[in-house]
Tab-separated table of C-alpha atoms and ligand atoms in Angstrom:
chain	number	residue	atom	x	y	z
A	247	MET	CA	0.000	0.000	0.000
A	248	ARG	CA	1.292	3.467	-0.905
A	249	HIS	CA	1.643	6.162	1.757
A	250	PRO	CA	-1.360	8.326	2.713
A	251	GLN	CA	0.248	11.412	1.113
A	252	THR	CA	0.486	9.589	-2.217
A	253	ARG	CA	-3.040	8.186	-2.003
A	254	ALA	CA	-4.349	11.707	-1.179
A	255	VAL	CA	-2.947	12.967	-4.498
A	256	HIS	CA	-4.293	10.002	-6.501
A	257	PRO	CA	-7.900	9.325	-5.432
A	258	PRO	CA	-9.877	6.777	-7.457
A	259	VAL	CA	-11.767	8.408	-10.347
A	260	THR	CA	-15.264	7.064	-10.988
A	261	GLU	CA	-16.689	6.970	-14.511
A	262	PRO	CA	-20.236	5.683	-15.123
A	263	VAL	CA	-20.366	2.104	-16.404
A	264	GLY	CA	-23.476	0.741	-18.086
A	265	SER	CA	-25.315	4.077	-17.913
A	266	SER	CA	-24.884	7.564	-19.349
A	267	PRO	CA	-25.080	10.965	-17.698
A	268	MET	CA	-28.228	13.004	-18.351
A	269	GLY	CA	-26.970	16.398	-19.450
A	270	VAL	CA	-23.427	17.588	-19.985
A	271	PRO	CA	-20.904	16.453	-17.331
A	272	LEU	CA	-18.629	19.056	-15.799
A	273	TYR	CA	-14.950	18.345	-16.494
A	274	GLN	CA	-13.420	21.119	-14.419
A	275	GLY	CA	-9.859	19.837	-14.873
A	276	HIS	CA	-7.452	21.806	-17.029
A	277	LEU	CA	-5.246	18.815	-17.934
A	278	PHE	CA	-5.629	15.251	-19.165
A	279	SER	CA	-3.187	12.379	-18.774
A	280	PHE	CA	-2.106	9.794	-21.351
A	281	ASP	CA	-0.924	6.177	-21.402
A	282	ALA	CA	1.164	6.535	-24.534
A	283	ALA	CA	3.826	9.204	-25.119
A	284	ASP	CA	2.920	9.191	-28.820
A	285	ASP	CA	-0.692	10.089	-28.009
A	286	LEU	CA	0.373	13.134	-25.971
A	287	ALA	CA	2.762	14.143	-28.757
A	288	ALA	CA	-0.073	13.787	-31.284
A	289	ALA	CA	-2.353	15.950	-29.109
A	290	PHE	CA	0.264	18.746	-29.163
A	291	HIS	CA	0.658	18.314	-32.892
A	292	ASP	CA	-3.059	18.479	-33.683
A	293	PRO	CA	-4.570	20.356	-30.759
A	294	GLY	CA	-8.320	20.471	-30.556
A	295	GLU	CA	-8.878	16.828	-31.468
A	296	THR	CA	-7.590	15.204	-28.278
A	297	PHE	CA	-7.999	17.043	-24.991
A	298	PHE	CA	-4.716	17.626	-23.176
A	299	TYR	CA	-4.652	21.213	-21.829
A	300	ALA	CA	-7.790	23.287	-21.342
A	301	ARG	CA	-6.610	26.468	-23.096
A	302	MET	CA	-6.735	24.347	-26.273
A	303	GLY	CA	-9.973	22.530	-25.419
A	304	ASN	CA	-12.025	20.889	-22.670
A	305	PRO	CA	-14.937	18.429	-23.071
A	306	THR	CA	-17.458	20.600	-21.184
A	307	VAL	CA	-16.427	23.693	-23.125
A	308	ARG	CA	-16.608	21.646	-26.351
A	309	SER	CA	-20.183	20.590	-25.470
A	310	LEU	CA	-21.127	24.268	-25.251
A	311	GLU	CA	-19.335	24.974	-28.535
A	312	ARG	CA	-21.246	22.168	-30.239
A	313	ALA	CA	-24.580	23.326	-28.783
A	314	VAL	CA	-24.039	26.868	-30.063
A	315	THR	CA	-22.766	25.582	-33.428
A	316	GLU	CA	-26.101	23.776	-33.818
A	317	LEU	CA	-28.090	26.754	-32.568
A	318	GLU	CA	-26.487	29.086	-35.115
A	319	GLY	CA	-26.052	26.578	-37.941
A	320	GLY	CA	-22.255	26.982	-38.182
A	321	ALA	CA	-19.262	24.747	-38.905
A	322	GLY	CA	-17.693	25.221	-35.471
A	323	ALA	CA	-17.495	27.507	-32.459
A	324	LEU	CA	-15.058	28.884	-29.915
A	325	ALA	CA	-16.217	29.540	-26.348
A	326	THR	CA	-14.507	32.410	-24.554
A	327	ALA	CA	-14.160	33.983	-21.116
A	328	SER	CA	-16.634	36.786	-21.936
A	329	GLY	CA	-18.489	38.351	-24.841
A	330	MET	CA	-15.670	40.865	-25.225
A	331	GLY	CA	-13.289	37.883	-25.150
A	332	ALA	CA	-15.099	36.485	-28.211
A	333	ILE	CA	-15.123	39.849	-30.002
A	334	SER	CA	-11.451	40.661	-29.315
A	335	THR	CA	-10.334	37.104	-30.167
A	336	VAL	CA	-12.175	37.266	-33.506
A	337	LEU	CA	-11.026	40.785	-34.415
A	338	MET	CA	-7.398	40.263	-33.392
A	339	GLY	CA	-7.366	36.793	-34.925
A	340	LEU	CA	-8.549	38.035	-38.318
A	341	LEU	CA	-6.959	41.508	-38.601
A	342	ARG	CA	-3.444	42.858	-38.972
A	343	SER	CA	-2.180	46.450	-38.987
A	344	GLY	CA	-3.002	48.256	-42.211
A	345	ASP	CA	-6.333	46.438	-42.537
A	346	HIS	CA	-9.616	48.308	-42.782
A	347	VAL	CA	-12.948	47.520	-41.101
A	348	ILE	CA	-16.434	48.836	-41.844
A	349	ALA	CA	-18.585	48.883	-38.693
A	350	GLN	CA	-22.071	50.107	-37.927
A	351	SER	CA	-22.057	53.122	-35.607
A	352	ALA	CA	-24.693	51.815	-33.160
A	353	LEU	CA	-22.369	49.393	-31.352
A	354	TYR	CA	-22.059	47.824	-27.914
A	355	GLY	CA	-19.949	50.284	-25.850
A	356	GLY	CA	-17.104	47.820	-25.225
A	357	THR	CA	-16.884	46.974	-28.923
A	358	PHE	CA	-16.745	50.669	-29.814
A	359	ALA	CA	-13.875	51.134	-27.322
A	360	LEU	CA	-12.053	48.122	-28.822
A	361	PHE	CA	-12.346	49.581	-32.343
A	362	GLN	CA	-10.927	52.881	-31.061
A	363	ASP	CA	-7.987	50.995	-29.529
A	364	LEU	CA	-7.421	48.947	-32.693
A	365	ALA	CA	-7.306	52.210	-34.660
A	366	GLU	CA	-5.059	54.146	-32.287
A	367	ARG	CA	-2.632	51.437	-31.156
A	368	TRP	CA	-2.720	48.683	-33.799
A	369	GLY	CA	-3.121	50.592	-37.058
A	370	VAL	CA	-6.473	49.108	-38.047
A	371	ASP	CA	-8.609	51.723	-39.808
A	372	VAL	CA	-12.324	51.774	-39.029
A	373	THR	CA	-15.097	53.465	-41.010
A	374	PHE	CA	-18.394	53.781	-39.174
A	375	ILE	CA	-21.616	53.606	-41.207
A	376	PRO	CA	-25.217	54.113	-40.019
A	377	GLY	CA	-26.196	50.567	-41.048
A	378	ASP	CA	-29.514	51.708	-42.528
A	379	ASP	CA	-28.825	51.177	-46.220
A	380	PRO	CA	-26.565	48.531	-47.827
A	381	ALA	CA	-25.445	51.197	-50.357
A	382	GLU	CA	-23.299	52.604	-47.501
A	383	VAL	CA	-20.994	49.581	-47.911
A	384	PRO	CA	-19.640	50.090	-51.475
A	385	ASP	CA	-19.009	53.761	-50.574
A	386	ALA	CA	-16.876	52.742	-47.584
A	387	LEU	CA	-15.133	49.764	-49.227
A	388	ARG	CA	-11.340	49.963	-49.776
A	389	PRO	CA	-8.843	47.462	-51.222
A	390	THR	CA	-7.681	46.858	-47.601
A	391	THR	CA	-11.176	46.197	-46.192
A	392	ARG	CA	-11.201	42.830	-44.397
A	393	LEU	CA	-14.282	42.899	-42.154
A	394	LEU	CA	-17.814	44.218	-42.046
A	395	TYR	CA	-18.956	44.366	-38.399
A	396	LEU	CA	-22.681	44.525	-37.564
A	397	GLU	CA	-25.139	43.842	-34.717
A	398	THR	CA	-28.485	42.095	-35.336
A	399	VAL	CA	-30.237	44.298	-32.789
A	400	ALA	CA	-28.159	47.170	-31.427
A	401	ASN	CA	-27.875	48.375	-27.875
A	402	PRO	CA	-29.808	50.343	-26.640
A	403	THR	CA	-31.786	51.771	-29.567
A	404	THR	CA	-32.860	48.335	-30.875
A	405	HIS	CA	-31.698	49.341	-34.363
A	406	VAL	CA	-32.168	46.243	-36.565
A	407	THR	CA	-29.665	45.638	-39.355
A	408	ASP	CA	-30.898	44.101	-42.597
A	409	LEU	CA	-28.367	41.253	-42.545
A	410	PRO	CA	-29.274	39.618	-45.910
A	411	ALA	CA	-28.960	42.988	-47.681
A	412	PHE	CA	-25.631	43.855	-46.009
A	413	THR	CA	-24.025	40.451	-46.658
A	414	GLU	CA	-25.196	40.782	-50.274
A	415	ALA	CA	-23.300	44.108	-50.445
A	416	VAL	CA	-19.939	42.322	-49.850
A	417	ARG	CA	-20.681	39.193	-51.885
A	418	GLY	CA	-17.883	38.507	-54.370
A	419	THR	CA	-15.283	40.321	-52.211
A	420	ASP	CA	-13.097	38.602	-49.594
A	421	VAL	CA	-14.600	40.776	-46.835
A	422	LEU	CA	-15.874	38.655	-43.928
A	423	THR	CA	-19.052	39.704	-42.124
A	424	VAL	CA	-19.070	39.488	-38.316
A	425	VAL	CA	-22.372	39.905	-36.457
A	426	ASP	CA	-22.996	40.347	-32.736
A	427	ASN	CA	-26.217	38.361	-32.180
A	428	THR	CA	-26.309	38.759	-28.374
A	429	PHE	CA	-29.775	40.400	-28.443
A	430	ALA	CA	-31.430	37.819	-30.712
A	431	PRO	CA	-30.389	34.206	-30.050
A	432	LEU	CA	-32.968	31.758	-31.504
A	433	LEU	CA	-34.869	34.687	-33.029
A	434	CYS	CA	-32.301	35.203	-35.788
A	435	ALA	CA	-29.600	32.878	-37.182
A	436	PRO	CA	-27.248	35.290	-39.030
A	437	ILE	CA	-25.309	32.499	-40.816
A	438	GLU	CA	-28.530	31.671	-42.719
A	439	HIS	CA	-28.359	35.232	-44.037
A	440	GLY	CA	-24.811	34.893	-45.369
A	441	VAL	CA	-22.857	36.029	-42.280
A	442	ASP	CA	-19.388	34.483	-41.723
A	443	VAL	CA	-18.886	34.848	-37.969
A	444	VAL	CA	-21.491	35.241	-35.199
A	445	VAL	CA	-20.485	36.416	-31.716
A	446	HIS	CA	-22.503	36.267	-28.499
A	447	SER	CA	-22.094	37.426	-24.967
A	448	THR	CA	-23.333	34.185	-23.352
A	449	THR	CA	-23.423	36.270	-20.150
A	450	LYS	CA	-26.857	37.369	-21.389
A	451	TYR	CA	-29.628	35.192	-22.905
A	452	LEU	CA	-27.710	31.930	-23.434
A	453	SER	CA	-26.833	31.413	-19.759
A	454	GLY	CA	-29.821	33.547	-18.768
A	455	HIS	CA	-29.610	33.564	-14.971
A	456	GLY	CA	-26.975	36.185	-14.245
A	457	ASP	CA	-24.479	33.626	-12.904
A	458	VAL	CA	-22.050	33.464	-15.843
A	459	ILE	CA	-19.576	35.690	-17.651
A	460	GLY	CA	-18.861	34.143	-21.035
A	461	GLY	CA	-18.874	34.478	-24.788
A	462	VAL	CA	-18.812	32.442	-27.954
A	463	ALA	CA	-17.915	32.911	-31.617
A	464	VAL	CA	-19.538	30.684	-34.264
A	465	PHE	CA	-18.007	30.250	-37.722
A	466	ALA	CA	-19.719	29.452	-41.005
A	467	ASP	CA	-16.396	28.198	-42.391
A	468	GLY	CA	-14.027	25.666	-40.815
A	469	ASP	CA	-10.856	27.416	-42.044
A	470	VAL	CA	-11.830	30.752	-40.486
A	471	HIS	CA	-12.592	28.830	-37.277
A	472	LYS	CA	-9.054	27.311	-37.349
A	473	ARG	CA	-7.392	30.699	-37.875
A	474	VAL	CA	-9.216	32.281	-34.956
A	475	TRP	CA	-8.727	29.161	-32.831
A	476	SER	CA	-4.910	29.412	-33.169
A	477	HIS	CA	-5.031	33.037	-32.106
A	478	SER	CA	-7.307	32.119	-29.200
A	479	ALA	CA	-4.702	29.668	-27.882
A	480	GLU	CA	-2.238	32.614	-27.812
A	481	LEU	CA	-4.612	35.273	-26.465
A	482	GLY	CA	-5.931	32.826	-23.869
A	483	ALA	CA	-9.383	34.405	-23.308
A	484	VAL	CA	-10.956	30.931	-23.277
A	485	ALA	CA	-14.056	29.762	-21.394
A	486	ASP	CA	-13.781	28.266	-17.934
A	487	PRO	CA	-15.411	24.794	-17.832
A	488	PHE	CA	-17.801	25.673	-14.999
A	489	ALA	CA	-19.018	28.797	-16.824
A	490	ALA	CA	-19.485	26.660	-19.956
A	491	TRP	CA	-21.411	24.072	-17.940
A	492	LEU	CA	-23.755	26.699	-16.457
A	493	THR	CA	-24.281	28.120	-19.955
A	494	VAL	CA	-25.247	24.762	-21.495
A	495	ARG	CA	-27.630	24.202	-18.591
A	496	GLY	CA	-29.147	27.657	-19.101
A	497	MET	CA	-29.602	27.054	-22.836
A	498	ALA	CA	-32.109	24.273	-22.131
A	499	THR	CA	-34.701	26.847	-21.040
A	500	MET	CA	-33.681	29.579	-23.484
A	501	PRO	CA	-36.519	28.896	-25.966
A	502	LEU	CA	-39.098	29.367	-23.187
A	503	ARG	CA	-37.320	32.387	-21.699
A	504	VAL	CA	-36.796	34.221	-24.981
A	505	ALA	CA	-40.394	33.631	-26.122
A	506	ARG	CA	-41.759	34.976	-22.832
A	507	GLN	CA	-39.322	37.915	-22.683
A	508	SER	CA	-40.182	38.887	-26.281
A	509	ALA	CA	-43.943	38.721	-25.619
A	510	SER	CA	-43.653	40.725	-22.387
A	511	ALA	CA	-41.360	43.321	-23.991
A	512	LEU	CA	-43.879	43.884	-26.792
A	513	ASP	CA	-46.659	44.260	-24.210
A	514	ILE	CA	-44.652	46.748	-22.090
A	515	ALA	CA	-43.487	48.657	-25.195
A	516	GLY	CA	-47.132	49.151	-26.243
A	517	ARG	CA	-48.159	50.400	-22.788
A	518	LEU	CA	-45.165	52.780	-22.640
A	519	ALA	CA	-45.983	54.184	-26.090
A	520	ALA	CA	-49.463	55.122	-24.844
A	521	HIS	CA	-48.168	56.885	-21.698
A	522	PRO	CA	-48.183	60.728	-21.678
A	523	SER	CA	-44.700	61.031	-20.039
A	524	VAL	CA	-43.049	58.928	-22.751
A	525	THR	CA	-41.971	60.734	-25.929
A	526	ARG	CA	-40.625	57.742	-27.806
A	527	VAL	CA	-40.303	53.954	-27.479
A	528	HIS	CA	-37.605	52.003	-29.296
A	529	TYR	CA	-38.780	48.440	-29.918
A	530	PRO	CA	-38.651	46.700	-33.329
A	531	GLY	CA	-42.028	45.039	-32.710
A	532	LEU	CA	-43.821	48.420	-32.724
A	533	PRO	CA	-45.116	49.571	-36.138
A	534	ASP	CA	-43.442	53.025	-35.829
A	535	HIS	CA	-39.922	51.560	-35.287
A	536	PRO	CA	-37.675	52.687	-38.191
A	537	GLN	CA	-36.755	49.063	-39.051
A	538	HIS	CA	-40.128	47.477	-38.252
A	539	GLU	CA	-40.362	46.005	-41.759
A	540	VAL	CA	-36.826	44.575	-41.545
A	541	ALA	CA	-37.683	43.099	-38.132
A	542	ARG	CA	-40.791	41.400	-39.535
A	543	ARG	CA	-38.550	39.548	-42.005
A	544	LEU	CA	-35.487	38.995	-39.808
A	545	LEU	CA	-37.182	38.407	-36.426
A	546	PRO	CA	-40.544	36.832	-37.296
A	547	ASP	CA	-40.907	35.055	-33.936
A	548	GLY	CA	-40.280	38.074	-31.708
A	549	CYS	CA	-37.847	40.923	-31.183
A	550	GLY	CA	-36.263	39.968	-27.861
A	551	GLY	CA	-36.552	41.373	-24.359
A	552	VAL	CA	-34.742	44.702	-24.676
A	553	LEU	CA	-36.462	48.017	-25.315
A	554	ALA	CA	-35.597	51.654	-24.718
A	555	PHE	CA	-37.695	54.766	-24.207
A	556	GLU	CA	-37.392	58.483	-23.766
A	557	LEU	CA	-39.136	60.663	-21.208
A	558	THR	CA	-40.467	64.201	-21.613
A	559	GLY	CA	-38.169	65.232	-18.724
A	560	GLY	CA	-34.873	64.232	-20.435
A	561	ARG	CA	-31.742	63.229	-18.492
A	562	ASP	CA	-33.079	64.044	-14.988
A	563	ALA	CA	-36.346	62.182	-15.578
A	564	GLY	CA	-34.419	59.170	-16.936
A	565	ARG	CA	-32.226	59.012	-13.868
A	566	THR	CA	-35.164	59.562	-11.486
A	567	PHE	CA	-37.094	56.761	-13.206
A	568	SER	CA	-34.180	54.333	-12.888
A	569	GLU	CA	-33.996	54.974	-9.112
A	570	ALA	CA	-37.776	54.961	-8.530
A	571	VAL	CA	-38.398	51.366	-9.640
A	572	ARG	CA	-39.017	48.859	-6.829
A	573	LEU	CA	-39.450	45.445	-8.481
A	574	ILE	CA	-37.192	46.190	-11.446
A	575	ALA	CA	-33.492	46.321	-10.565
A	576	LEU	CA	-31.207	49.219	-11.485
A	577	GLY	CA	-28.213	47.469	-12.952
A	578	PRO	CA	-26.177	46.697	-16.043
A	579	SER	CA	-26.610	43.694	-18.319
A	580	LEU	CA	-29.628	42.143	-20.027
A	581	GLY	CA	-31.180	38.790	-20.817
A	582	HIS	CA	-31.568	38.023	-17.094
A	583	VAL	CA	-34.638	36.308	-15.636
A	584	SER	CA	-35.162	39.554	-13.667
A	585	THR	CA	-36.144	42.815	-15.333
A	586	LEU	CA	-33.321	45.385	-15.352
A	587	VAL	CA	-33.222	49.117	-16.014
A	588	MET	CA	-30.264	51.301	-16.980
A	589	HIS	CA	-29.390	54.810	-18.185
A	590	PRO	CA	-26.939	54.236	-21.092
A	591	ALA	CA	-25.541	57.779	-21.486
A	592	SER	CA	-23.988	57.696	-17.989
A	593	THR	CA	-23.064	53.982	-17.954
A	594	SER	CA	-22.594	51.596	-20.898
A	595	HIS	CA	-22.022	54.385	-23.441
A	596	ARG	CA	-20.036	56.803	-21.279
A	597	GLN	CA	-16.980	56.383	-23.604
A	598	MET	CA	-18.933	58.109	-26.370
A	599	ASP	CA	-18.846	61.872	-26.852
A	600	ALA	CA	-22.018	63.773	-27.784
A	601	ALA	CA	-21.469	63.294	-31.537
A	602	SER	CA	-20.920	59.511	-31.263
A	603	LEU	CA	-23.943	59.216	-28.969
A	604	ALA	CA	-26.091	61.061	-31.484
A	605	ALA	CA	-24.735	58.905	-34.328
A	606	ALA	CA	-25.721	55.828	-32.322
A	607	GLY	CA	-29.217	57.292	-31.849
A	608	ILE	CA	-28.920	57.648	-28.069
A	609	SER	CA	-30.143	60.746	-26.255
A	610	GLU	CA	-29.177	61.902	-22.753
A	611	GLY	CA	-32.544	60.752	-21.439
A	612	THR	CA	-32.750	57.312	-23.058
A	613	VAL	CA	-33.702	54.594	-20.551
A	614	ARG	CA	-33.098	50.920	-21.370
A	615	LEU	CA	-35.205	48.079	-20.063
A	616	SER	CA	-34.329	44.386	-20.284
A	617	VAL	CA	-37.602	42.587	-19.670
A	618	GLY	CA	-37.391	39.433	-17.550
A	619	LEU	CA	-39.804	36.665	-16.612
A	620	GLU	CA	-41.990	38.475	-14.054
A	621	HIS	CA	-45.716	38.835	-14.830
A	622	PRO	CA	-46.129	41.811	-17.192
A	623	ASP	CA	-48.890	43.326	-15.008
A	624	ASP	CA	-46.517	43.453	-12.023
A	625	LEU	CA	-43.855	45.016	-14.218
A	626	TRP	CA	-46.318	47.599	-15.505
A	627	SER	CA	-47.415	48.563	-11.947
A	628	ASP	CA	-43.784	49.229	-11.078
A	629	ILE	CA	-43.115	51.160	-14.309
A	630	ASP	CA	-46.311	53.196	-13.877
A	631	GLN	CA	-45.429	54.351	-10.346
A	632	ALA	CA	-41.822	55.146	-11.412
A	633	LEU	CA	-43.129	57.174	-14.386
A	634	ALA	CA	-45.326	59.178	-12.001
A	635	LYS	CA	-42.303	59.928	-9.784
A	636	SER	CA	-40.092	60.885	-12.721
A	637	ALA	CA	-42.800	63.209	-14.096
A	638	ALA	CA	-43.126	64.874	-10.661
A	639	GLY	CA	-39.345	65.519	-10.759
B	128	PLP	C1	-22.771	42.389	-22.976
B	128	PLP	C2	-22.496	42.517	-24.417
B	128	PLP	C3	-21.204	42.310	-24.933
B	128	PLP	C4	-20.021	42.022	-24.053
B	128	PLP	O1	-20.180	40.846	-23.355
B	128	PLP	P1	-19.406	40.506	-21.970
B	128	PLP	O2	-19.833	39.121	-21.685
B	128	PLP	O3	-19.854	41.523	-20.960
B	128	PLP	O4	-17.957	40.655	-22.248
B	128	PLP	C5	-21.030	42.403	-26.301
B	128	PLP	N1	-22.055	42.710	-27.125
B	128	PLP	C6	-23.300	42.939	-26.668
B	128	PLP	C7	-24.377	43.271	-27.627
B	128	PLP	C8	-23.573	42.843	-25.296
B	128	PLP	O5	-24.808	43.064	-24.836
């Protein structure tokens, strides 16, 4: 018998025999051992096929990658430590200095900051376009253009980009289209519309319960996946197995959550639009939304849980409203089971100056709501009393 110290380091490992686990098992370990030296050597040689070190792959993380590959209809996926991890891994994996990117101006704040950094420190030129008309693309195109970067539904204005029309605008060039689909999982599958790379913050709808920070990139083409995967092994912003496990578990209920959140958001958007203190509601499901017709084509099953609105009282009223809610929580993020409220101009979009804010369609008083799973009548009671307080000043 070996000594207790030795046995403590080498406990027996139990694997199921004669039965299979229900659901995805959690392999939290970062390393795997081998019987044959040749097998370990082969794993180093062709990483990704055999698990040996978790920065290059882990079975739980791979289960998430396969689930999201199926969800988005891609050839493969790469799970990352956060949504920004996915976006920076993709952009840095596909771009080099001297390259040019065309990006829509209504962007997630962190992505906008990353593009500024890429321009200032890494020599990647970025042209921002409104994203309203595909004719903007040929005007911005240069011989050095490598990427077209879009968001299905943009934060917080809920601008909807006509993905089939924009991918058509770069057809026949070697420009790859990257789309952030964080706001519309299940509702839209951008690869079906000709998109090359889809990114998600799995922190939001995919995990869904506010207990994960994570991201994923899905690739229509296996070679693009390989290129970004090699960079990912260097950058190291890969998903932790436990976060991946929580995300796969959350995805089981995503169809129910997203359907309910979309239905409730449409209901709340309609009630807000009829309220005298509200000057404007941004929700693609409302007939007066600028891209309502695009949304009917691109998001036929619902427009997601996020909406924004503007109050007659401007910035002060927006801030008062966000503090006056009782059931709804004042906090960042979206896609949570709980309803959340935020004031973008002072928080998520604080990096933007007045001109960039205006270009992104955000005013000082814009309030964003991420509708959760509470009963819509309870949500409306809370919103109604907060609107009364914000109108009173
Ligand atoms: C939250 C979010 C991100 C960033 O994701 P993290 O997980 O916070 O890094 C990127 N894009 C959109 C649209 C988001 O909502």
